[in-house]
Short mmCIF file of C-alpha atoms in Angstrom, two decimals:
data_model
loop_
_atom_site.label_atom_id
_atom_site.label_comp_id
_atom_site.label_asym_id
_atom_site.label_seq_id
_atom_site.Cartn_x
_atom_site.Cartn_y
_atom_site.Cartn_z
CA UNK A 1092 -3.68 7.63 -31.64
CA UNK A 1093 -0.86 5.95 -29.73
CA UNK A 1094 -1.82 4.82 -26.24
CA UNK A 1095 0.37 6.37 -23.55
CA UNK A 1096 1.34 4.62 -20.36
CA UNK A 1097 -0.62 5.51 -17.24
CA UNK A 1098 0.85 7.76 -14.57
CA UNK A 1099 1.71 5.61 -11.55
CA UNK A 1100 1.79 7.08 -8.05
CA UNK A 1101 3.19 5.19 -5.07
CA UNK A 1102 2.02 6.17 -1.59
CA UNK A 1103 4.04 4.62 1.22
CA UNK A 1104 4.31 5.13 4.97
CA UNK A 1105 3.94 3.25 8.23
CA UNK A 1106 0.88 1.29 9.26
CA UNK A 1107 -1.83 3.76 10.29
CA UNK A 1108 0.00 6.74 8.82
CA UNK A 1109 -2.93 7.86 6.67
CA UNK A 1110 -1.81 6.49 3.28
CA UNK A 1111 -5.30 5.36 2.30
CA UNK A 1112 -6.88 8.65 3.41
CA UNK A 1113 -4.35 10.54 1.30
CA UNK A 1114 -4.98 8.25 -1.67
CA UNK A 1115 -8.75 8.64 -1.32
CA UNK A 1116 -8.43 12.43 -1.43
CA UNK A 1117 -6.60 12.13 -4.75
CA UNK A 1118 -9.21 9.67 -6.04
CA UNK A 1119 -12.00 12.10 -5.08
CA UNK A 1120 -10.30 14.81 -7.11
CA UNK A 1121 -9.61 12.79 -10.27
CA UNK A 1122 -12.66 10.51 -10.07
CA UNK A 1123 -12.94 7.73 -12.64
CA UNK A 1124 -9.52 8.51 -14.07
CA UNK A 1125 -7.86 6.59 -11.20
CA UNK A 1126 -7.27 2.87 -10.67
CA UNK A 1127 -6.05 1.72 -7.25
CA UNK A 1128 -4.02 -1.18 -5.90
CA UNK A 1129 -3.04 -1.92 -2.31
CA UNK A 1130 0.03 -4.01 -1.48
CA UNK A 1131 -2.09 -5.76 1.17
CA UNK A 1132 -4.15 -7.38 -1.62
CA UNK A 1133 -1.00 -9.29 -2.48
CA UNK A 1134 -0.24 -11.02 0.80
CA UNK A 1135 0.92 -14.56 0.16
CA UNK A 1136 -1.88 -17.07 0.85
CA UNK A 1137 0.19 -19.47 3.01
CA UNK A 1138 -2.48 -21.95 1.95
CA UNK A 1139 -0.40 -24.94 3.02
CA UNK A 1140 -0.49 -23.80 6.67
CA UNK A 1141 -3.32 -24.25 9.19
CA UNK A 1142 -5.10 -21.09 10.38
CA UNK A 1143 -3.21 -20.82 13.67
CA UNK A 1144 0.12 -21.01 11.84
CA UNK A 1145 -0.98 -18.43 9.26
CA UNK A 1146 -1.81 -16.03 12.10
CA UNK A 1147 1.78 -16.26 13.34
CA UNK A 1148 3.36 -15.06 10.09
CA UNK A 1149 5.26 -11.77 10.05
CA UNK A 1150 2.93 -9.71 7.85
CA UNK A 1151 5.16 -6.64 8.04
CA UNK A 1152 8.19 -8.28 6.39
CA UNK A 1153 8.76 -8.02 2.62
CA UNK A 1154 8.65 -11.81 2.33
CA UNK A 1155 4.97 -11.81 3.37
CA UNK A 1156 3.99 -10.24 0.06
CA UNK A 1157 3.70 -11.67 -3.45
CA UNK A 1158 5.33 -8.54 -4.81
CA UNK A 1159 6.22 -10.21 -8.10
CA UNK A 1160 2.50 -10.60 -8.83
CA UNK A 1161 1.86 -6.97 -7.92
CA UNK A 1162 4.64 -5.89 -10.27
CA UNK A 1163 3.21 -8.00 -13.11
CA UNK A 1164 -0.30 -6.62 -12.54
CA UNK A 1165 0.97 -3.05 -12.31
CA UNK A 1166 2.89 -3.35 -15.57
CA UNK A 1167 -0.29 -4.57 -17.30
CA UNK A 1168 -2.33 -1.70 -15.87
CA UNK A 1169 0.37 0.81 -16.77
CA UNK A 1170 0.18 -0.38 -20.38
CA UNK A 1171 -3.61 -0.01 -20.46
CA UNK A 1172 -4.65 -3.61 -19.82
CA UNK A 1173 -7.31 -4.54 -17.24
CA UNK A 1174 -6.30 -6.97 -14.47
CA UNK A 1175 -7.94 -9.30 -11.94
CA UNK A 1176 -6.29 -8.60 -8.62
CA UNK A 1177 -6.34 -10.94 -5.61
CA UNK A 1178 -8.65 -10.68 -2.60
CA UNK A 1179 -7.18 -11.26 0.86
CA UNK A 1180 -9.16 -12.25 3.96
CA UNK A 1181 -7.98 -10.65 7.21
CA UNK A 1182 -10.06 -13.11 9.22
CA UNK A 1183 -8.85 -16.28 7.45
CA UNK A 1184 -5.32 -14.93 6.90
CA UNK A 1185 -5.24 -16.22 3.36
CA UNK A 1186 -6.14 -15.31 -0.20
CA UNK A 1187 -9.72 -15.98 -1.29
CA UNK A 1188 -10.63 -17.84 -4.51
CA UNK A 1189 -12.35 -14.83 -6.08
CA UNK A 1190 -10.63 -11.87 -7.73
CA UNK A 1191 -11.64 -8.27 -8.43
CA UNK A 1192 -11.43 -6.72 -11.89
CA UNK A 1193 -9.46 -3.46 -11.99
CA UNK A 1194 -9.97 -1.44 -15.15
CA UNK A 1195 -7.07 0.44 -16.71
CA UNK A 1196 -7.08 4.19 -16.10
CA UNK A 1197 -4.89 7.23 -16.87
CA UNK A 1198 -3.73 7.37 -13.21
CA UNK A 1199 -2.83 4.41 -11.01
CA UNK A 1200 -2.35 4.73 -7.26
CA UNK A 1201 -0.51 2.01 -5.33
CA UNK A 1202 -0.29 2.20 -1.56
CA UNK A 1203 1.41 0.07 1.06
CA UNK A 1204 3.95 0.12 3.85
CA UNK A 1205 6.71 -1.56 1.84
CA UNK A 1206 6.17 -0.46 -1.75
CA UNK A 1207 9.42 1.56 -1.79
CA UNK A 1208 11.45 -1.29 -0.30
CA UNK A 1209 11.48 -3.29 -3.55
CA UNK A 1210 13.58 -1.61 -6.23
CA UNK A 1211 11.79 -3.18 -9.20
CA UNK A 1212 8.42 -2.04 -7.87
CA UNK A 1213 9.77 1.35 -6.84
CA UNK A 1214 11.08 2.01 -10.35
CA UNK A 1215 7.54 1.72 -11.76
CA UNK A 1216 6.36 4.80 -9.87
CA UNK A 1217 6.37 8.17 -11.61
CA UNK A 1218 5.66 9.96 -8.33
CA UNK A 1219 6.62 8.58 -4.91
CA UNK A 1220 4.87 9.98 -1.82
CA UNK A 1221 5.76 9.03 1.76
CA UNK A 1222 3.17 9.81 4.44
CA UNK A 1223 5.03 10.59 7.67
CA UNK A 1224 2.98 10.40 10.87
CA UNK A 1225 3.90 10.22 14.56
CA UNK A 1226 4.26 6.66 15.86
CA UNK A 1227 1.73 7.14 18.69
CA UNK A 1228 -0.90 8.33 16.22
CA UNK A 1229 -0.18 5.41 13.92
CA UNK A 1230 -0.55 2.92 16.77
CA UNK A 1231 -3.91 4.33 17.87
CA UNK A 1232 -5.23 4.27 14.30
CA UNK A 1233 -4.03 0.68 13.82
CA UNK A 1234 -5.69 -0.42 17.06
CA UNK A 1235 -9.01 1.13 16.03
CA UNK A 1236 -8.86 -0.32 12.53
CA UNK A 1237 -7.88 -3.86 13.47
CA UNK A 1238 -10.42 -4.15 16.28
CA UNK A 1239 -13.33 -2.49 14.47
CA UNK A 1240 -12.76 -3.56 10.86
CA UNK A 1241 -10.78 -6.79 11.07
CA UNK A 1242 -12.31 -8.46 14.10
CA UNK A 1243 -9.09 -8.58 16.11
CA UNK A 1244 -8.85 -8.38 19.91
CA UNK A 1245 -6.82 -5.68 21.60
CA UNK A 1246 -4.20 -8.03 23.06
CA UNK A 1247 -3.40 -9.67 19.72
CA UNK A 1248 -3.05 -6.28 18.01
CA UNK A 1249 -0.65 -5.03 20.70
CA UNK A 1250 1.37 -8.23 20.64
CA UNK A 1251 1.72 -8.04 16.86
CA UNK A 1252 2.65 -4.36 17.01
CA UNK A 1253 5.47 -4.91 19.50
CA UNK A 1254 6.78 -8.15 17.96
CA UNK A 1255 6.66 -7.34 14.24
CA UNK A 1256 5.03 -4.03 13.24
CA UNK A 1257 7.35 -1.71 15.16
CA UNK A 1258 10.65 -3.53 14.45
CA UNK A 1259 9.77 -4.02 10.75
CA UNK A 1260 8.86 -0.35 10.47
CA UNK A 1261 12.26 0.59 11.84
CA UNK A 1262 14.10 -1.91 9.64
CA UNK A 1263 12.29 -1.54 6.32
CA UNK A 1264 9.59 1.15 6.20
CA UNK A 1265 11.29 4.18 7.75
CA UNK A 1266 14.52 3.72 5.70
CA UNK A 1267 12.47 3.61 2.47
CA UNK A 1268 11.45 7.23 3.07
CA UNK A 1269 14.67 8.33 1.40
CA UNK A 1270 13.29 7.19 -1.97
CA UNK A 1271 10.26 9.50 -1.79
CA UNK A 1272 9.85 12.48 -4.09
CA UNK A 1273 7.47 14.09 -1.57
CA UNK A 1274 7.24 13.55 2.20
CA UNK A 1275 3.83 14.46 3.61
CA UNK A 1276 3.40 14.98 7.37
CA UNK A 1277 -0.03 13.90 8.68
CA UNK A 1278 -1.28 12.39 5.43
CA UNK A 1279 -4.73 13.28 4.14
CA UNK A 1280 -5.17 15.96 6.77
CA UNK A 1281 -2.34 18.02 5.26
CA UNK A 1282 -4.31 20.11 2.78
CA UNK A 1283 -1.32 22.10 1.55
CA UNK A 1284 0.70 19.00 0.72
CA UNK A 1285 -2.34 17.37 -0.88
CA UNK A 1286 -2.86 20.38 -3.18
CA UNK A 1287 0.82 20.29 -4.14
CA UNK A 1288 0.68 16.59 -5.02
CA UNK A 1289 -2.53 17.05 -7.01
CA UNK A 1290 -0.92 19.91 -8.96
CA UNK A 1291 2.10 17.69 -9.65
CA UNK A 1292 -0.16 14.89 -10.89
CA UNK A 1293 -2.02 17.28 -13.17
CA UNK A 1294 1.27 18.53 -14.58
CA UNK A 1295 2.53 14.98 -15.19
CA UNK A 1296 -0.74 14.00 -16.87
CA UNK A 1297 -0.43 17.02 -19.15
CA UNK A 1298 3.03 15.86 -20.20
CA UNK A 1299 1.67 12.46 -21.17
#
């Protein structure tokens, strides 16, 4: 039987919008039939820079990502080939030597703030979802995540938010919303929208 390409779903939205929560709800529904990639895995290593200089990079600009590698990996996965995706350290601000094997699956979910900004990447998505959440809520979620999970201090998180996160959101992330097939207010907490997207995925899988 001829192998059919996987269904690829892109989930975009601002930092702290609830993209990962929304993606996890889909994963829970479809189980082992889903492979996942996060654009954050593909931050450039900036290995030639000392740690203090790496910390100063604008991680919310498209140039911070090795999007070409993500595109290459996604094409392989889409065609049914396993990949070894990068591992990024949020404490060392660089890519680690090890990789993680991602097995091919009928459904692939890619999430990230800027995945709709790049046309070549955007064109690989069969379904494009934008998670739209109030900026105050996104800021609070980002503060909690970066302090609790990534070992950051409050001042550094706020400085980064005001200097790069907010302006890059306004310049690149928010405008990319126009490419979405579905705009979901409040992310994974929007049960109605989640059910609609799951039904759409099921319908697309049936076509394949």
